């Protein structure tokens, strides 16, 4: 990204519920996990259930492949691929 | 990420931003429950308010004692072995989040001092002088020049002092309103403190949110410039509505005396740092290029001497003092108290030494709070009651950063303390590092220069109180009291307003899926 475009990036009003397409691969922080071994990620107010992202991925950034997405309810499901990053602060 | 992992760190420097185990249970237990682990930092905040707001003592060494006593008091509430508490202090102090910021501050301090000693303010006075600006325009132009100056040197406190000493009297002489002049100076300081890549608060905001400083600067430009355009208009309108004092002294003569066109060469030094920073170069590299440019400019244009940049002041009985006396950076001094090393580089670096120690201890206290569970308790309560969706989360981030910066005088210290909280709330909603850093630093910069107990206001006011001694025509009753200036720090109020509106409307919001920030070691 050029120096100029860095300054122009983000001059937009971003939705609280971003949407994704099936097949997209995204990296997101897992907010919490439930007992069935799935993780929950919130991208804004969009909720993703990440299958296979258990407790050990909470507050870690993971790569996810989107498998289902419903724009009307801003919810979707994805498949956990790998851990790609950490939180700035790990509690 | 495991902070007690013995494996050597390799690759991405962000990997070393490790903080402890992945344990879900706190590692230190306290009498009174996990909330007691907040005692050291709460003690420090109370001490900071008492010292800086109630007693108006702006001393970083006093704050160091406050946090040290807080850490000692906290230890008496630990259940079981106190060694884990002591070890956590070391764990906190050795985190790269602290060291990275300290290194950047020291580099930035040397650069800023070179610009100040190289007559950068004199160059800006020349600009104001040559434009033939009158009383109505002077506050608005002062705002722009103070903003430019602070964006170059990074320290808003330093800019507030320099502009109060040089621009404030000139403005009064020209018939500008004194309160508006002080407000314009503080507004300029906020602009630069927020935007400069060499600003201490910019550095802390980026490092605590795991983002590159150059990317942070470029991404926050939109918020800063919107507030600045409105603030500029505000100073134009207020400048024509608010009258000044009739002094009856030759204003032009004083402006001419301080004017030094050649000082504008440091716009190049400033451009080098900003350009290399936003281009994504390493922190040390970008500021080093600025330092080299400033030194060359100062020496070639004879703005300073070698001895003013670095000088070894040796006693006459030193074995090599005589033979090496001809060196331009060696001065033989008779007075024992004058022995030492002096100059712009030392003055610039040493200006951050106390702040560096203070920040190490604040981060240690924050680590105690994290390990003891109080941080989790506050976070869980916030997520349940405040940050219930992304809009509320951003408003919570704005509010909490504004609150802590509103009560703690030294805004860098407040920013370090609230950094982990902002990070956790933002990461939960996958807000990217730039957005988090910008929300954090917007409030830090703004609230550091508005209230009577704010560090920037105190720095400027302290310099102002000495002005009647320097100018015969300037009476004490012409000075501005800190409370009077509060409504006129337009950039500060507008910057907070911009972020509240941005949180509500989604302006500038970016998720980690939109853009990932680059590695934190780059600026």
Coordinates of C-alpha atoms in Angstrom, one line a residue:
Chain A
X1 CA 0.0 0.0 0.0
X2 CA 1.5 3.4 -1.0
X3 CA 2.0 6.2 1.5
X4 CA -0.8 8.2 0.0
X5 CA -3.4 5.4 0.0
X6 CA -2.6 4.7 3.7
X7 CA -3.9 8.1 4.5
X8 CA -7.1 7.6 2.4
X9 CA -7.9 4.2 3.8
X10 CA -11.0 4.0 6.1
X11 CA -12.8 7.2 5.1
X12 CA -16.0 5.2 5.2
X13 CA -18.9 4.4 7.5
X14 CA -18.5 0.7 8.2
X15 CA -21.4 -1.5 9.0
X16 CA -21.8 -3.0 12.5
X17 CA -22.6 -6.3 10.8
X18 CA -20.0 -7.1 8.1
X19 CA -20.9 -10.0 5.9
X20 CA -18.8 -12.8 4.4
X21 CA -19.1 -15.2 1.5
X22 CA -19.1 -19.0 1.8
X23 CA -15.5 -20.1 1.0
X24 CA -13.9 -16.9 2.3
X25 CA -10.8 -17.5 4.5
X26 CA -10.6 -14.9 7.3
X27 CA -8.5 -14.4 10.4
X28 CA -10.4 -13.5 13.5
X29 CA -10.1 -13.5 17.3
X30 CA -12.1 -16.1 19.1
X31 CA -14.1 -14.5 21.9
X32 CA -15.3 -17.6 23.8
X33 CA -15.8 -21.3 23.3
X34 CA -18.5 -23.6 24.4
X35 CA -18.5 -27.2 25.7
X36 CA -19.1 -28.8 22.3
X37 CA -15.7 -27.7 21.1
X38 CA -16.8 -24.8 18.9
X39 CA -15.6 -21.2 19.3
X40 CA -17.5 -18.0 19.0
X41 CA -16.1 -15.0 17.1
X42 CA -17.7 -11.6 16.8
X43 CA -16.8 -9.4 13.9
X44 CA -18.6 -6.3 15.0
X45 CA -22.1 -7.6 15.7
X46 CA -21.7 -10.4 13.2
X47 CA -21.6 -13.7 15.0
X48 CA -19.6 -16.7 13.7
X49 CA -19.5 -20.2 15.1
X50 CA -16.1 -21.7 14.4
X51 CA -16.3 -25.4 14.4
X52 CA -13.2 -27.1 16.0
X53 CA -12.0 -23.9 17.8
X54 CA -12.0 -25.1 21.4
X55 CA -11.0 -23.4 24.7
X56 CA -7.3 -23.3 23.7
X57 CA -8.1 -20.9 20.9
X58 CA -9.9 -18.3 23.0
X59 CA -8.4 -14.8 22.6
X60 CA -6.2 -16.1 19.8
X61 CA -6.4 -15.1 16.2
X62 CA -7.4 -18.1 14.0
X63 CA -7.8 -18.6 10.3
X64 CA -11.4 -19.7 9.5
X65 CA -13.0 -20.9 6.3
X66 CA -16.6 -19.7 6.1
X67 CA -19.0 -22.6 5.4
X68 CA -22.4 -20.9 5.9
X69 CA -23.5 -17.3 6.2
X70 CA -26.9 -15.6 6.6
X71 CA -26.8 -11.9 5.8
X72 CA -30.3 -11.3 7.2
X73 CA -29.3 -12.4 10.7
X74 CA -25.6 -11.6 10.4
X75 CA -24.7 -15.1 11.6
X76 CA -22.5 -17.8 10.1
X77 CA -20.5 -20.9 10.6
X78 CA -16.9 -21.6 9.7
X79 CA -14.3 -24.3 9.9
X80 CA -11.2 -23.8 12.1
X81 CA -8.0 -24.0 10.1
X82 CA -5.1 -22.9 12.3
X83 CA -4.0 -20.4 14.9
X84 CA -2.2 -17.5 13.2
X85 CA -1.8 -14.9 16.0
X86 CA -2.1 -13.9 19.6
X87 CA -3.8 -11.2 21.6
X88 CA -1.9 -8.0 22.5
X89 CA -2.3 -9.1 26.1
X90 CA -2.9 -12.6 27.2
X91 CA -4.7 -12.9 30.6
Chain B
X1 CA 0.9 -17.1 24.5
X2 CA 3.0 -18.2 27.4
X3 CA 5.0 -15.6 29.1
X4 CA 7.0 -18.2 31.1
X5 CA 7.9 -20.1 28.0
X6 CA 11.7 -20.6 27.9
X7 CA 11.8 -21.0 24.2
X8 CA 13.8 -18.3 22.5
X9 CA 11.8 -15.8 20.6
X10 CA 12.2 -16.0 16.8
X11 CA 10.6 -14.4 13.8
X12 CA 7.8 -11.9 14.3
X13 CA 8.6 -9.5 17.2
X14 CA 5.0 -9.4 18.2
X15 CA 5.5 -13.0 19.3
X16 CA 7.4 -11.6 22.3
X17 CA 4.3 -9.7 23.5
X18 CA 3.7 -12.6 25.7
X19 CA 2.1 -12.2 29.1
X20 CA 2.0 -15.2 31.3
X21 CA 0.2 -18.5 31.2
X22 CA -2.9 -19.5 29.5
X23 CA -4.2 -20.4 33.0
X24 CA -7.8 -19.5 33.4
X25 CA -7.4 -19.1 37.2
X26 CA -5.4 -16.1 38.6
X27 CA -1.9 -17.0 39.7
X28 CA -1.8 -14.7 42.7
X29 CA -4.6 -14.8 45.3
X30 CA -5.4 -11.9 47.5
X31 CA -7.2 -11.4 50.8
X32 CA -10.5 -9.7 49.9
X33 CA -10.8 -11.5 46.5
X34 CA -9.5 -10.8 43.1
X35 CA -10.5 -7.2 43.2
X36 CA -7.8 -6.5 45.7
X37 CA -5.2 -7.1 43.0
X38 CA -6.2 -3.7 41.6
X39 CA -4.9 -2.1 44.9
X40 CA -1.5 -1.0 43.6
X41 CA -2.9 0.7 40.5
X42 CA -5.8 2.2 42.4
X43 CA -3.4 3.5 45.0
X44 CA -1.4 5.0 42.3
X45 CA -4.4 6.7 40.6
X46 CA -5.5 8.1 44.0
X47 CA -1.9 9.3 44.6
X48 CA -1.7 10.8 41.1
X49 CA -5.0 12.7 41.5
X50 CA -3.9 14.0 45.0
X51 CA -0.5 15.0 43.8
X52 CA -1.2 16.4 40.4
X53 CA -4.9 17.6 40.6
X54 CA -5.3 18.7 44.2
X55 CA -1.7 19.9 44.9
X56 CA -0.7 20.8 41.4
X57 CA 2.6 19.1 41.7
X58 CA 3.6 17.9 38.2
X59 CA 6.5 15.6 39.2
X60 CA 7.1 12.3 37.6
X61 CA 9.5 11.3 40.4
X62 CA 6.6 11.9 42.9
X63 CA 4.5 9.5 40.8
X64 CA 7.2 6.9 40.8
X65 CA 7.2 6.9 44.7
X66 CA 3.4 6.6 44.5
X67 CA 3.4 3.5 42.4
X68 CA 6.3 2.0 44.4
X69 CA 4.3 2.4 47.7
X70 CA 1.2 1.0 45.9
X71 CA 3.2 -2.1 44.9
X72 CA 4.5 -2.5 48.5
X73 CA 1.0 -2.1 50.1
X74 CA -0.5 -4.6 47.6
X75 CA 2.0 -7.2 48.7
X76 CA 0.7 -7.3 52.2
X77 CA -2.7 -8.5 50.9
X78 CA -1.3 -11.5 49.1
X79 CA -2.3 -14.9 50.4
X80 CA 0.5 -17.4 50.7
X81 CA 3.9 -17.0 49.1
X82 CA 4.8 -13.4 48.4
X83 CA 7.5 -14.5 45.9
X84 CA 4.9 -15.0 43.2
X85 CA 3.8 -11.3 43.7
X86 CA 7.4 -10.2 43.4
X87 CA 8.1 -12.3 40.3
X88 CA 5.0 -10.8 38.7
X89 CA 6.5 -7.3 39.1
X90 CA 9.5 -8.5 37.1
X91 CA 7.3 -10.2 34.6
X92 CA 5.4 -7.0 34.0
X93 CA 8.5 -4.8 33.8
X94 CA 10.3 -7.0 31.3
X95 CA 7.5 -7.0 28.7
X96 CA 8.5 -5.6 25.3
X97 CA 5.4 -3.2 25.4
X98 CA 7.4 -1.1 27.9
X99 CA 10.9 -1.5 26.4
X100 CA 9.7 -0.7 22.9
X101 CA 8.0 2.5 24.0
X102 CA 11.0 3.6 26.1
X103 CA 13.5 3.1 23.2
X104 CA 11.2 5.1 20.9
X105 CA 10.8 7.9 23.5
X106 CA 14.5 8.3 23.9
X107 CA 15.2 8.5 20.2
X108 CA 12.3 10.9 19.7
X109 CA 13.5 13.0 22.6
X110 CA 17.0 13.5 21.0
X111 CA 15.3 14.4 17.7
X112 CA 12.9 17.0 19.3
X113 CA 15.7 18.7 21.2
X114 CA 17.8 19.1 18.0
X115 CA 14.8 20.8 16.3
X116 CA 14.2 23.1 19.3
X117 CA 17.8 24.1 19.7
X118 CA 18.0 24.5 15.9
X119 CA 15.6 27.4 15.9
X120 CA 12.5 25.7 14.6
X121 CA 10.1 28.0 16.5
X122 CA 12.0 31.0 15.1
X123 CA 11.3 29.8 11.6
X124 CA 7.6 29.5 12.4
X125 CA 7.6 33.0 13.9
X126 CA 9.1 34.2 10.6
X127 CA 6.2 32.6 8.8
X128 CA 3.6 34.4 11.0
X129 CA 5.6 37.7 10.7
X130 CA 6.0 37.6 6.9
X131 CA 2.3 36.9 6.4
X132 CA 1.5 40.2 8.3
X133 CA -1.2 38.5 10.4
X134 CA -3.4 40.7 12.6
X135 CA -5.2 40.2 15.9
X136 CA -8.2 38.4 14.4
X137 CA -6.2 35.8 12.5
X138 CA -3.4 35.3 15.0
X139 CA -5.1 32.7 17.2
X140 CA -6.0 30.5 14.2
X141 CA -2.5 30.8 12.7
X142 CA -1.0 30.1 16.1
X143 CA -3.0 26.9 16.2
X144 CA -1.7 25.8 12.8
X145 CA 1.9 26.6 13.6
X146 CA 1.7 25.0 17.0
X147 CA 0.2 21.9 15.3
X148 CA 3.0 21.8 12.8
X149 CA 5.7 22.3 15.4
X150 CA 4.3 19.6 17.7
X151 CA 3.9 17.2 14.7
X152 CA 7.7 17.7 14.2
X153 CA 8.9 17.4 17.8
X154 CA 6.3 15.0 19.1
X155 CA 6.1 16.5 22.6
X156 CA 3.0 18.6 23.2
X157 CA 4.3 19.7 26.6
X158 CA 7.4 21.1 25.0
X159 CA 5.4 22.8 22.3
X160 CA 3.1 24.3 24.9
X161 CA 6.0 25.8 26.7
X162 CA 7.8 27.0 23.6
X163 CA 4.7 28.6 22.1
X164 CA 3.6 30.2 25.4
X165 CA 7.0 31.8 25.7
X166 CA 7.3 33.0 22.1
X167 CA 3.8 33.3 20.5
X168 CA 1.6 34.2 23.5
X169 CA 3.3 37.6 24.1
X170 CA 3.3 38.3 20.4
X171 CA -0.4 37.6 20.2
X172 CA -1.2 39.8 23.1
X173 CA 0.8 42.6 21.6
X174 CA -1.0 42.3 18.3
X175 CA -4.3 42.6 20.2
X176 CA -5.4 38.9 20.1
X177 CA -7.5 37.6 23.0
X178 CA -5.1 36.0 25.6
X179 CA -7.5 33.2 26.5
X180 CA -8.0 32.3 22.9
X181 CA -4.2 32.4 22.3
X182 CA -3.6 29.9 25.1
X183 CA -6.5 27.7 23.8
X184 CA -5.0 27.8 20.3
X185 CA -1.6 26.8 21.6
X186 CA -3.0 23.9 23.6
X187 CA -5.1 22.8 20.6
X188 CA -2.0 22.8 18.4
X189 CA -0.2 20.7 21.0
X190 CA -3.1 18.2 21.0
X191 CA -2.9 17.9 17.2
X192 CA 0.8 17.0 17.1
X193 CA 0.7 14.9 20.3
X194 CA -2.0 12.8 18.6
X195 CA -0.5 12.7 15.1
X196 CA 3.3 12.8 15.3
X197 CA 5.0 9.5 14.8
X198 CA 7.6 10.6 17.4
X199 CA 5.0 11.5 20.0
X200 CA 5.2 9.4 23.2
X201 CA 1.4 8.9 23.2
X202 CA 1.4 7.8 19.6
X203 CA 4.1 5.3 20.3
X204 CA 2.2 3.9 23.4
X205 CA -1.1 3.7 21.6
X206 CA 0.5 1.7 18.7
X207 CA 2.6 -0.6 20.9
X208 CA -0.2 -1.5 23.3
X209 CA -2.6 -2.3 20.4
X210 CA 0.1 -4.3 18.6
X211 CA 0.2 -2.1 15.5
X212 CA 2.9 -0.3 13.5
X213 CA 3.3 3.4 14.3
X214 CA 3.4 4.5 10.6
X215 CA 0.1 2.8 9.9
X216 CA -1.5 4.2 13.1
X217 CA -0.4 7.7 12.1
X218 CA -1.8 7.4 8.5
X219 CA -5.1 5.9 9.7
X220 CA -5.7 8.5 12.4
X221 CA -5.2 11.4 10.1
X222 CA -8.9 11.5 9.1
X223 CA -10.1 12.0 12.7
X224 CA -7.4 14.6 13.5
X225 CA -7.9 16.6 10.4
X226 CA -11.7 16.8 10.7
X227 CA -11.4 18.1 14.2
X228 CA -8.7 20.5 13.2
X229 CA -10.6 22.0 10.3
X230 CA -13.6 22.8 12.5
X231 CA -11.2 24.0 15.3
X232 CA -9.5 26.3 12.8
X233 CA -12.9 27.8 11.8
X234 CA -13.7 28.1 15.5
X235 CA -10.5 30.2 16.1
X236 CA -11.3 32.4 13.1
X237 CA -14.8 33.1 14.4
X238 CA -13.8 33.5 18.0
X239 CA -10.8 35.6 17.0
X240 CA -13.1 38.2 15.4
X241 CA -15.7 38.0 18.3
X242 CA -13.3 38.2 21.3
X243 CA -11.3 41.3 21.8
X244 CA -7.8 41.5 23.1
X245 CA -5.9 44.0 25.3
X246 CA -4.6 47.4 24.3
X247 CA -0.9 47.3 25.3
X248 CA 0.4 50.2 23.2
X249 CA 3.8 48.5 22.5
X250 CA 5.5 47.9 19.2
X251 CA 4.5 44.3 18.5
X252 CA 6.4 44.2 15.2
X253 CA 9.7 44.8 16.9
X254 CA 9.3 41.8 19.2
X255 CA 8.2 39.6 16.3
X256 CA 11.2 40.7 14.3
X257 CA 13.5 40.0 17.2
X258 CA 12.5 36.3 17.5
X259 CA 12.1 35.7 13.7
X260 CA 14.6 33.3 12.2
X261 CA 13.8 32.1 8.7
X262 CA 16.5 29.5 8.5
X263 CA 14.9 27.6 11.3
X264 CA 12.3 26.4 8.8
X265 CA 15.0 24.0 7.5
X266 CA 13.7 21.6 10.1
X267 CA 10.5 21.2 8.1
X268 CA 12.8 18.9 6.1
X269 CA 14.0 17.0 9.2
X270 CA 10.4 16.6 10.3
X271 CA 9.4 15.5 6.8
X272 CA 12.2 12.8 6.8
X273 CA 10.8 11.2 10.0
X274 CA 7.2 11.4 9.0
X275 CA 7.9 10.1 5.5
X276 CA 10.0 7.2 6.5
X277 CA 7.7 6.4 9.4
X278 CA 4.5 6.2 7.2
X279 CA 6.5 4.3 4.6
X280 CA 6.8 1.6 7.2
X281 CA 10.5 1.8 8.3
X282 CA 11.7 0.7 11.7
X283 CA 11.3 3.1 14.6
X284 CA 15.0 3.4 15.2
X285 CA 15.8 3.8 11.6
X286 CA 13.2 6.5 10.9
X287 CA 14.0 8.8 13.8
X288 CA 17.8 8.2 13.3
X289 CA 17.5 9.6 9.8
X290 CA 15.7 12.6 11.2
X291 CA 18.5 13.0 13.8
X292 CA 21.1 12.9 11.1
X293 CA 19.3 15.4 9.0
X294 CA 18.8 17.8 11.9
X295 CA 22.4 17.6 13.0
X296 CA 23.7 18.2 9.4
X297 CA 21.3 21.2 9.0
X298 CA 22.2 22.6 12.4
X299 CA 25.9 22.4 11.7
X300 CA 26.0 23.4 8.0
X301 CA 23.7 26.4 8.6
X302 CA 25.5 27.2 11.9
X303 CA 22.2 27.0 13.9
X304 CA 24.2 25.2 16.6
X305 CA 27.8 24.2 17.3
X306 CA 29.1 20.7 17.7
X307 CA 29.5 21.5 21.4
X308 CA 25.9 22.4 21.7
X309 CA 24.9 19.1 20.3
X310 CA 27.3 17.0 22.5
X311 CA 29.9 18.3 24.8
X312 CA 32.3 16.6 27.2
X313 CA 32.9 19.0 30.1
X314 CA 36.0 17.6 31.7
X315 CA 37.9 18.8 34.8
X316 CA 41.4 20.4 34.2
X317 CA 43.2 17.5 35.9
X318 CA 41.8 14.9 33.6
X319 CA 44.7 13.1 31.9
X320 CA 43.7 13.9 28.4
X321 CA 41.9 17.2 29.0
X322 CA 44.9 19.3 27.9
X323 CA 46.1 17.4 24.8
X324 CA 42.5 17.1 23.5
X325 CA 41.3 20.6 24.4
X326 CA 41.1 21.6 20.7
X327 CA 38.3 19.1 20.0
X328 CA 35.0 20.9 19.3
X329 CA 33.1 18.6 21.7
X330 CA 35.5 19.0 24.6
X331 CA 35.3 21.8 27.2
X332 CA 37.6 22.0 30.1
X333 CA 35.7 23.4 33.1
X334 CA 37.0 24.7 36.4
X335 CA 33.8 24.4 38.3
X336 CA 33.4 20.8 39.6
X337 CA 29.6 21.1 39.3
X338 CA 29.9 21.7 35.6
X339 CA 31.7 18.4 35.0
X340 CA 29.6 16.1 32.9
X341 CA 28.3 15.5 29.4
X342 CA 25.8 18.0 28.0
X343 CA 24.1 19.1 24.8
X344 CA 21.0 18.6 22.8
X345 CA 21.3 14.8 22.6
X346 CA 21.7 14.4 26.3
X347 CA 19.0 16.9 27.2
X348 CA 16.6 15.2 24.7
X349 CA 17.2 11.7 25.9
X350 CA 17.3 12.4 29.6
X351 CA 13.9 14.2 29.4
X352 CA 12.3 10.7 29.2
X353 CA 14.4 8.9 31.9
X354 CA 11.9 9.5 34.7
X355 CA 8.9 8.7 32.6
X356 CA 10.6 5.5 31.5
X357 CA 11.0 4.3 35.1
X358 CA 7.4 5.4 35.9
X359 CA 6.0 3.4 33.0
X360 CA 7.9 0.3 34.0
X361 CA 6.3 0.3 37.4
X362 CA 2.8 1.1 36.1
X363 CA 3.1 -1.9 33.8
X364 CA 4.2 -4.0 36.7
X365 CA 1.2 -2.9 38.7
X366 CA -1.1 -3.6 35.7
X367 CA 0.5 -7.1 35.5
X368 CA -0.4 -7.7 39.2
X369 CA -3.9 -6.7 38.4
X370 CA -4.0 -9.2 35.4
X371 CA -2.5 -12.0 37.4
X372 CA -4.6 -11.4 40.5
X373 CA -7.9 -11.4 38.5
X374 CA -9.1 -7.8 39.0
X375 CA -8.6 -7.1 35.3
X376 CA -10.7 -10.1 34.4
X377 CA -13.4 -9.0 36.8
X378 CA -13.6 -5.5 35.3
X379 CA -13.5 -6.9 31.8
X380 CA -16.3 -9.4 32.4
X381 CA -18.5 -6.7 34.0
X382 CA -17.8 -4.4 31.1
X383 CA -18.7 -7.0 28.5
X384 CA -21.9 -7.9 30.3
X385 CA -23.1 -4.4 31.0
X386 CA -21.4 -1.9 28.7
X387 CA -19.8 -3.4 25.6
X388 CA -22.9 -5.4 24.6
X389 CA -22.4 -4.7 20.9
X390 CA -19.7 -3.2 18.7
X391 CA -21.1 0.4 18.9
X392 CA -21.4 0.2 22.7
X393 CA -17.9 -1.4 22.9
X394 CA -16.4 1.6 21.0
X395 CA -18.3 4.1 23.2
X396 CA -17.0 2.2 26.2
X397 CA -13.4 2.4 24.9
X398 CA -13.8 6.2 24.2
X399 CA -15.4 6.7 27.7
X400 CA -12.9 4.7 29.7
X401 CA -9.9 6.2 27.9
X402 CA -11.3 9.7 28.4
X403 CA -12.1 9.1 32.1
X404 CA -8.7 7.9 33.0
X405 CA -6.9 10.6 31.0
X406 CA -9.3 13.2 32.6
X407 CA -8.2 12.3 36.1
X408 CA -4.4 11.5 35.7
X409 CA -2.3 14.6 34.8
X410 CA 0.4 12.8 32.8
X411 CA -1.5 11.4 29.9
X412 CA 1.2 8.9 28.8
X413 CA 1.0 7.2 32.2
X414 CA -2.8 7.0 31.9
X415 CA -2.6 5.6 28.4
X416 CA -0.3 2.8 29.5
X417 CA -2.6 1.9 32.4
X418 CA -5.8 1.7 30.2
X419 CA -4.0 0.1 27.1
X420 CA -4.7 -3.6 28.0
X421 CA -8.4 -2.9 28.7
X422 CA -8.9 -1.1 25.3
X423 CA -7.1 -4.0 23.6
X424 CA -9.3 -6.7 25.1
X425 CA -12.6 -4.9 24.5
X426 CA -11.6 -4.2 20.9
X427 CA -10.3 -7.6 20.1
X428 CA -13.5 -9.2 21.3
X429 CA -15.3 -7.5 18.4
X430 CA -12.4 -7.9 16.1
X431 CA -11.7 -4.2 15.8
X432 CA -8.3 -3.9 14.2
X433 CA -5.2 -2.5 15.9
X434 CA -5.4 0.9 14.1
X435 CA -8.9 1.6 15.2
X436 CA -8.2 0.6 18.8
X437 CA -5.0 2.7 18.9
X438 CA -6.8 5.7 17.4
X439 CA -9.7 5.6 19.9
X440 CA -7.1 5.3 22.7
X441 CA -4.8 8.1 21.6
X442 CA -7.6 10.5 20.6
X443 CA -8.8 10.7 24.2
X444 CA -5.3 10.6 25.6
X445 CA -4.1 13.5 23.5
X446 CA -7.3 15.6 24.0
X447 CA -7.9 15.2 27.7
X448 CA -4.2 15.8 28.4
X449 CA -4.6 19.5 27.5
X450 CA -8.0 20.6 28.6
X451 CA -8.5 20.6 32.4
X452 CA -6.7 22.8 34.8
X453 CA -4.8 19.8 36.2
X454 CA -3.9 18.4 32.8
X455 CA -0.1 18.1 32.2
X456 CA -0.1 20.2 29.0
X457 CA -2.1 23.1 30.6
X458 CA 0.2 23.1 33.7
X459 CA 3.3 23.1 31.5
X460 CA 2.0 26.1 29.5
X461 CA 0.7 27.9 32.5
X462 CA 4.0 27.4 34.4
X463 CA 5.9 29.0 31.5
X464 CA 3.3 31.8 31.3
X465 CA 3.8 32.8 35.0
X466 CA 7.4 33.7 34.2
X467 CA 6.5 36.0 31.3
X468 CA 6.0 39.2 33.4
X469 CA 9.6 39.0 34.4
X470 CA 10.7 38.8 30.8
X471 CA 8.6 41.6 29.4
X472 CA 8.1 45.0 31.1
X473 CA 4.8 45.6 29.4
X474 CA 3.3 42.3 30.4
X475 CA 1.3 42.5 33.7
X476 CA 0.3 39.5 35.8
X477 CA -3.4 40.3 35.3
X478 CA -3.0 39.7 31.5
X479 CA -2.2 36.0 32.1
X480 CA -4.8 33.3 31.6
X481 CA -5.8 31.1 34.5
X482 CA -6.1 27.4 33.6
X483 CA -9.8 27.2 34.4
X484 CA -10.6 30.0 31.9
X485 CA -9.0 28.2 28.9
X486 CA -11.1 25.0 29.4
X487 CA -13.9 25.8 26.8
X488 CA -11.4 27.2 24.3
X489 CA -9.3 24.1 23.7
X490 CA -11.3 23.5 20.6
X491 CA -9.2 20.7 19.1
X492 CA -9.5 18.7 22.3
X493 CA -13.3 18.9 22.6
X494 CA -13.7 18.3 18.9
X495 CA -11.5 15.3 18.9
X496 CA -13.5 13.6 21.6
X497 CA -16.7 14.5 19.7
X498 CA -15.3 13.1 16.5
X499 CA -14.7 9.8 18.2
X500 CA -18.1 9.6 19.8
X501 CA -19.7 10.3 16.4
X502 CA -17.3 7.8 14.8
X503 CA -18.3 5.1 17.3
X504 CA -22.0 5.8 16.7
X505 CA -21.9 6.1 12.9
X506 CA -19.1 3.6 12.2
X507 CA -16.9 6.3 10.5
X508 CA -13.4 5.0 10.1
X509 CA -14.3 1.6 11.7
X510 CA -12.0 -1.2 10.5
X511 CA -12.2 -4.9 11.5
X512 CA -9.2 -7.3 11.5
X513 CA -10.8 -8.9 8.5
X514 CA -10.7 -5.5 6.6
X515 CA -7.0 -4.8 7.2
X516 CA -4.4 -6.2 9.6
X517 CA -1.9 -3.8 11.1
X518 CA 1.7 -4.5 10.4
X519 CA 4.2 -5.7 12.9
X520 CA 4.6 -3.4 16.0
X521 CA 8.4 -2.9 15.7
X522 CA 7.8 -0.8 12.6
X523 CA 6.7 2.8 12.7

